[in-house]
mmCIF file of C-alpha atoms in Angstrom:
data_model
loop_
_atom_site.group_PDB
_atom_site.id
_atom_site.type_symbol
_atom_site.label_atom_id
_atom_site.label_comp_id
_atom_site.label_asym_id
_atom_site.label_seq_id
_atom_site.Cartn_x
_atom_site.Cartn_y
_atom_site.Cartn_z
ATOM 1 C CA MET A 1 -0.184 -0.040 0.188
ATOM 2 C CA THR A 2 0.749 3.126 -1.023
ATOM 3 C CA LYS A 3 0.450 7.006 0.094
ATOM 4 C CA PRO A 4 2.228 10.135 1.015
ATOM 5 C CA VAL A 5 5.285 10.282 2.637
ATOM 6 C CA LEU A 6 5.873 12.225 5.452
ATOM 7 C CA ILE A 7 7.654 16.106 5.214
ATOM 8 C CA LYS A 8 9.329 17.334 8.471
ATOM 9 C CA ILE A 9 10.672 20.921 8.080
ATOM 10 C CA CYS A 10 13.743 21.116 9.991
ATOM 11 C CA GLY A 11 16.051 24.258 10.803
ATOM 12 C CA ASN A 12 13.551 26.229 12.087
ATOM 13 C CA THR A 13 14.191 29.259 14.164
ATOM 14 C CA SER A 14 11.024 31.278 14.310
ATOM 15 C CA VAL A 15 7.896 30.843 15.438
ATOM 16 C CA GLU A 16 6.659 32.594 11.947
ATOM 17 C CA ASP A 17 8.832 30.000 10.108
ATOM 18 C CA ALA A 18 7.765 27.376 11.834
ATOM 19 C CA LEU A 19 3.801 28.538 11.319
ATOM 20 C CA MET A 20 4.467 28.914 7.846
ATOM 21 C CA ALA A 21 5.912 25.119 7.730
ATOM 22 C CA GLU A 22 3.322 23.925 9.471
ATOM 23 C CA ARG A 23 -0.078 26.374 6.966
ATOM 24 C CA ALA A 24 2.388 24.872 3.579
ATOM 25 C CA GLY A 25 1.350 21.279 4.942
ATOM 26 C CA ALA A 26 4.109 20.367 6.685
ATOM 27 C CA ASN A 27 3.664 16.788 9.222
ATOM 28 C CA TYR A 28 6.541 17.669 11.230
ATOM 29 C CA LEU A 29 8.841 20.451 12.449
ATOM 30 C CA GLY A 30 12.966 20.472 13.853
ATOM 31 C CA VAL A 31 14.566 22.795 15.782
ATOM 32 C CA ILE A 32 18.150 22.697 16.544
ATOM 33 C CA VAL A 33 18.647 23.051 20.225
ATOM 34 C CA GLU A 34 22.069 24.458 21.514
ATOM 35 C CA HIS A 35 24.265 23.198 19.068
ATOM 36 C CA ALA A 36 26.467 26.546 17.750
ATOM 37 C CA PRO A 37 28.639 25.587 15.489
ATOM 38 C CA SER A 38 25.281 25.901 13.471
ATOM 39 C CA PRO A 39 23.640 29.070 12.599
ATOM 40 C CA ARG A 40 20.720 27.547 12.493
ATOM 41 C CA GLN A 41 20.534 26.095 16.571
ATOM 42 C CA VAL A 42 17.993 27.754 18.864
ATOM 43 C CA ASP A 43 18.264 28.108 22.848
ATOM 44 C CA LEU A 44 15.799 25.816 24.951
ATOM 45 C CA ALA A 45 13.484 28.772 25.464
ATOM 46 C CA GLN A 46 13.769 29.249 22.121
ATOM 47 C CA ALA A 47 12.708 25.966 21.289
ATOM 48 C CA GLN A 48 9.815 26.191 23.609
ATOM 49 C CA ARG A 49 8.454 29.109 22.362
ATOM 50 C CA ILE A 50 8.107 27.310 18.809
ATOM 51 C CA ARG A 51 7.153 24.150 20.046
ATOM 52 C CA ALA A 52 3.922 25.408 21.944
ATOM 53 C CA ALA A 53 2.896 27.992 19.155
ATOM 54 C CA VAL A 54 2.392 24.809 16.300
ATOM 55 C CA SER A 55 -0.465 21.982 16.292
ATOM 56 C CA LEU A 56 2.637 19.776 14.461
ATOM 57 C CA PRO A 57 5.012 17.360 15.988
ATOM 58 C CA VAL A 58 8.124 19.124 16.930
ATOM 59 C CA VAL A 59 11.370 17.620 16.988
ATOM 60 C CA ALA A 60 14.787 18.513 19.009
ATOM 61 C CA VAL A 61 18.271 18.228 16.604
ATOM 62 C CA THR A 62 20.645 18.196 19.070
ATOM 63 C CA VAL A 63 24.429 17.138 18.908
ATOM 64 C CA ASN A 64 26.505 14.919 20.885
ATOM 65 C CA LEU A 65 24.557 15.819 24.130
ATOM 66 C CA PRO A 66 24.888 13.898 27.403
ATOM 67 C CA LEU A 67 22.436 12.454 28.696
ATOM 68 C CA GLU A 68 21.464 14.254 31.595
ATOM 69 C CA ARG A 69 21.398 17.720 29.103
ATOM 70 C CA LEU A 70 19.040 15.383 27.067
ATOM 71 C CA LEU A 71 16.621 14.647 29.958
ATOM 72 C CA HIS A 72 16.307 18.246 31.233
ATOM 73 C CA ILE A 73 15.588 19.161 27.571
ATOM 74 C CA HIS A 74 12.972 17.464 27.430
ATOM 75 C CA GLU A 75 11.793 17.781 30.388
ATOM 76 C CA VAL A 76 11.037 21.678 29.284
ATOM 77 C CA MET A 77 10.222 21.266 26.281
ATOM 78 C CA GLN A 78 8.496 17.920 25.612
ATOM 79 C CA PRO A 79 9.099 17.487 22.109
ATOM 80 C CA ALA A 80 7.646 15.001 20.076
ATOM 81 C CA ALA A 81 11.377 13.283 19.541
ATOM 82 C CA PHE A 82 15.272 13.545 20.154
ATOM 83 C CA GLN A 83 17.355 13.760 16.494
ATOM 84 C CA LEU A 84 20.842 12.847 17.310
ATOM 85 C CA HIS A 85 22.591 14.604 14.956
ATOM 86 C CA GLY A 86 26.006 13.464 16.167
ATOM 87 C CA ASP A 87 28.578 10.936 16.577
ATOM 88 C CA GLU A 88 26.376 9.661 19.885
ATOM 89 C CA SER A 89 26.019 6.395 20.722
ATOM 90 C CA PRO A 90 23.872 3.471 20.393
ATOM 91 C CA GLU A 91 23.467 3.411 23.791
ATOM 92 C CA LEU A 92 22.521 6.744 24.731
ATOM 93 C CA VAL A 93 19.566 5.150 22.851
ATOM 94 C CA ARG A 94 18.958 2.645 25.065
ATOM 95 C CA GLN A 95 19.370 5.381 27.827
ATOM 96 C CA LEU A 96 16.907 7.322 26.671
ATOM 97 C CA LYS A 97 14.742 4.446 25.144
ATOM 98 C CA THR A 98 14.304 2.954 28.741
ATOM 99 C CA HIS A 99 13.126 7.203 30.204
ATOM 100 C CA GLY A 100 9.884 6.364 27.153
ATOM 101 C CA ILE A 101 11.756 8.812 25.182
ATOM 102 C CA THR A 102 10.963 8.607 21.030
ATOM 103 C CA VAL A 103 14.263 8.596 19.351
ATOM 104 C CA TRP A 104 15.543 8.800 15.275
ATOM 105 C CA GLY A 105 19.587 8.310 14.902
ATOM 106 C CA VAL A 106 21.107 9.776 12.233
ATOM 107 C CA ALA A 107 23.941 7.860 9.854
ATOM 108 C CA SER A 108 25.909 10.040 7.892
ATOM 109 C CA GLY A 109 29.681 9.651 6.285
ATOM 110 C CA ASP A 110 30.331 7.060 3.531
ATOM 111 C CA THR A 111 28.418 4.736 2.892
ATOM 112 C CA ALA A 112 30.356 1.292 4.456
ATOM 113 C CA PHE A 113 29.992 3.141 7.610
ATOM 114 C CA VAL A 114 26.177 5.000 7.354
ATOM 115 C CA ARG A 115 25.164 1.735 6.796
ATOM 116 C CA GLN A 116 26.473 -0.469 10.331
ATOM 117 C CA ARG A 117 25.824 2.528 11.918
ATOM 118 C CA ALA A 118 21.962 2.651 10.797
ATOM 119 C CA LEU A 119 22.166 -1.077 11.999
ATOM 120 C CA ASP A 120 23.712 -0.436 15.032
ATOM 121 C CA LEU A 121 21.184 2.888 16.009
ATOM 122 C CA SER A 122 18.350 0.652 14.988
ATOM 123 C CA GLU A 123 19.100 -2.566 16.806
ATOM 124 C CA ALA A 124 19.834 -0.888 19.844
ATOM 125 C CA GLY A 125 16.282 1.264 19.664
ATOM 126 C CA ALA A 126 15.683 4.078 17.759
ATOM 127 C CA ASP A 127 12.706 4.762 16.266
ATOM 128 C CA VAL A 128 14.426 6.220 13.230
ATOM 129 C CA ILE A 129 16.694 6.131 11.404
ATOM 130 C CA GLN A 130 17.953 9.940 9.241
ATOM 131 C CA VAL A 131 20.314 9.104 6.317
ATOM 132 C CA ASP A 132 21.910 12.584 5.655
ATOM 133 C CA ALA A 133 25.867 13.934 4.390
ATOM 134 C CA ARG A 134 27.920 15.226 6.639
ATOM 135 C CA HIS A 135 30.797 17.798 5.387
ATOM 136 C CA GLU A 136 34.221 17.653 7.536
ATOM 137 C CA SER A 137 36.086 20.587 7.136
ATOM 138 C CA ALA A 138 38.950 22.485 8.938
ATOM 139 C CA ASN A 139 36.785 23.831 11.581
ATOM 140 C CA GLY A 140 35.124 20.518 12.260
ATOM 141 C CA THR A 141 32.577 17.760 11.230
ATOM 142 C CA ILE A 142 29.562 20.155 10.014
ATOM 143 C CA TYR A 143 26.258 17.647 10.827
ATOM 144 C CA GLY A 144 23.001 18.343 8.122
ATOM 145 C CA GLY A 145 22.350 21.149 6.780
ATOM 146 C CA THR A 146 25.096 20.893 4.548
ATOM 147 C CA GLY A 147 23.446 20.795 0.534
ATOM 148 C CA GLN A 148 25.243 18.000 -0.378
ATOM 149 C CA ILE A 149 23.124 15.184 -1.522
ATOM 150 C CA SER A 150 22.969 11.816 0.591
ATOM 151 C CA ASP A 151 23.251 8.095 -0.484
ATOM 152 C CA TRP A 152 19.951 7.380 -1.890
ATOM 153 C CA GLN A 153 20.738 3.866 -3.304
ATOM 154 C CA LEU A 154 21.946 3.196 0.421
ATOM 155 C CA ALA A 155 18.821 4.236 1.479
ATOM 156 C CA ARG A 156 16.789 2.362 -0.638
ATOM 157 C CA GLU A 157 18.611 -0.839 0.570
ATOM 158 C CA LEU A 158 18.084 0.353 3.968
ATOM 159 C CA VAL A 159 14.131 0.714 3.646
ATOM 160 C CA GLU A 160 14.672 -2.646 2.583
ATOM 161 C CA ARG A 161 15.902 -4.321 5.092
ATOM 162 C CA GLY A 162 12.751 -3.089 7.036
ATOM 163 C CA LEU A 163 13.671 0.300 8.373
ATOM 164 C CA ARG A 164 12.065 3.330 8.855
ATOM 165 C CA ILE A 165 14.177 5.708 7.000
ATOM 166 C CA ASN A 166 14.301 9.234 7.054
ATOM 167 C CA LEU A 167 15.788 11.045 4.048
ATOM 168 C CA ALA A 168 17.799 13.953 4.355
ATOM 169 C CA GLY A 169 20.786 15.731 2.691
ATOM 170 C CA GLY A 170 20.477 18.051 -0.173
ATOM 171 C CA LEU A 171 16.420 18.149 -1.196
ATOM 172 C CA THR A 172 15.499 20.741 -3.018
ATOM 173 C CA PRO A 173 11.946 21.361 -4.460
ATOM 174 C CA GLU A 174 13.318 20.436 -7.692
ATOM 175 C CA ASN A 175 14.796 16.705 -6.836
ATOM 176 C CA VAL A 176 12.371 15.841 -3.696
ATOM 177 C CA ALA A 177 10.052 13.413 -5.935
ATOM 178 C CA GLU A 178 13.409 11.695 -7.657
ATOM 179 C CA ALA A 179 14.411 11.291 -4.232
ATOM 180 C CA ILE A 180 10.783 9.658 -2.824
ATOM 181 C CA ASN A 181 10.882 7.610 -6.223
ATOM 182 C CA THR A 182 13.733 5.781 -5.859
ATOM 183 C CA VAL A 183 14.399 5.956 -2.239
ATOM 184 C CA GLN A 184 10.635 5.778 -1.365
ATOM 185 C CA PRO A 185 11.624 6.446 2.496
ATOM 186 C CA TRP A 186 9.114 6.966 5.643
ATOM 187 C CA MET A 187 9.727 10.745 5.727
ATOM 188 C CA VAL A 188 11.569 12.845 3.882
ATOM 189 C CA ASP A 189 13.359 16.106 5.721
ATOM 190 C CA VAL A 190 15.137 19.008 4.531
ATOM 191 C CA VAL A 191 16.605 22.211 5.453
ATOM 192 C CA SER A 192 18.921 24.753 3.013
ATOM 193 C CA GLY A 193 16.715 23.437 0.591
ATOM 194 C CA VAL A 194 13.940 25.409 0.757
ATOM 195 C CA GLU A 195 16.001 28.599 3.276
ATOM 196 C CA ALA A 196 16.836 32.406 1.979
ATOM 197 C CA ARG A 197 19.296 32.295 4.055
ATOM 198 C CA LYS A 198 20.925 30.709 6.455
ATOM 199 C CA GLY A 199 18.112 30.418 9.606
ATOM 200 C CA VAL A 200 15.365 32.027 7.299
ATOM 201 C CA LYS A 201 12.711 30.241 5.463
ATOM 202 C CA ASP A 202 11.778 30.816 1.938
ATOM 203 C CA GLY A 203 7.975 31.026 1.743
ATOM 204 C CA GLU A 204 7.947 29.828 -1.819
ATOM 205 C CA LYS A 205 10.817 26.904 -1.813
ATOM 206 C CA VAL A 206 8.299 25.389 1.161
ATOM 207 C CA ARG A 207 5.168 25.519 -0.567
ATOM 208 C CA LYS A 208 6.674 23.609 -3.757
ATOM 209 C CA PHE A 209 9.258 21.092 -2.010
ATOM 210 C CA ILE A 210 5.882 20.282 0.413
ATOM 211 C CA GLU A 211 3.438 20.205 -2.978
ATOM 212 C CA ASN A 212 5.993 18.412 -5.324
ATOM 213 C CA ALA A 213 6.928 15.437 -1.914
ATOM 214 C CA ALA A 214 3.168 15.745 -1.825
ATOM 215 C CA LEU A 215 2.551 14.018 -5.911
ATOM 216 C CA ILE A 216 4.691 11.502 -4.948
ATOM 217 C CA PRO A 217 3.478 7.702 -3.039
ATOM 218 C CA SER A 218 5.629 6.053 -0.931
ATOM 219 C CA SER A 219 5.637 2.550 0.292
ATOM 220 C CA SER A 220 6.904 2.663 3.825
ATOM 221 C CA ALA A 221 4.181 6.175 4.824
#
């Protein structure tokens, strides 16, 4: 059975952008919480304001935060899920699951690494696996939001293995339909592909992305 893929608009920094994405038809929103290297990060107070302003589920995207801080963020913000976007261990996934928290793991990097990490995170109990791209630079690792396209064939392989895949990495209004046709993911996830500038959404790009994604059914949705 096929139905429209779910759509997550991530990297929201303002209530206005979040409400715009909600009106445009997004299914999930994402906020990057307490990750200073990202121009799209917000503090916990702003993340809470965004979550309170919308009716959609809001995912807290975090990078390499310790368990204690994640539990505090969960208590204050009450996100729908944590998206662990750094190098977090499968053990951290297990610990969060013992607290009844929904966890989305992220696998990014070269093909062999992504395949094994996706399987390890899934085995640890991650509810969703996001396949994404990452960029290594002289200033360190950039986790997502790079505009680089992830490995669609590997993502399709993981779908066929039965993993619930959120496809990210270089998606735009122009290529999202092809991506869904190729991968058949549970969800597609976009940041830079719908921005006017880093941290600020382009309303027309958001609407076009959602419109184009909604046209293509997915067997995993």
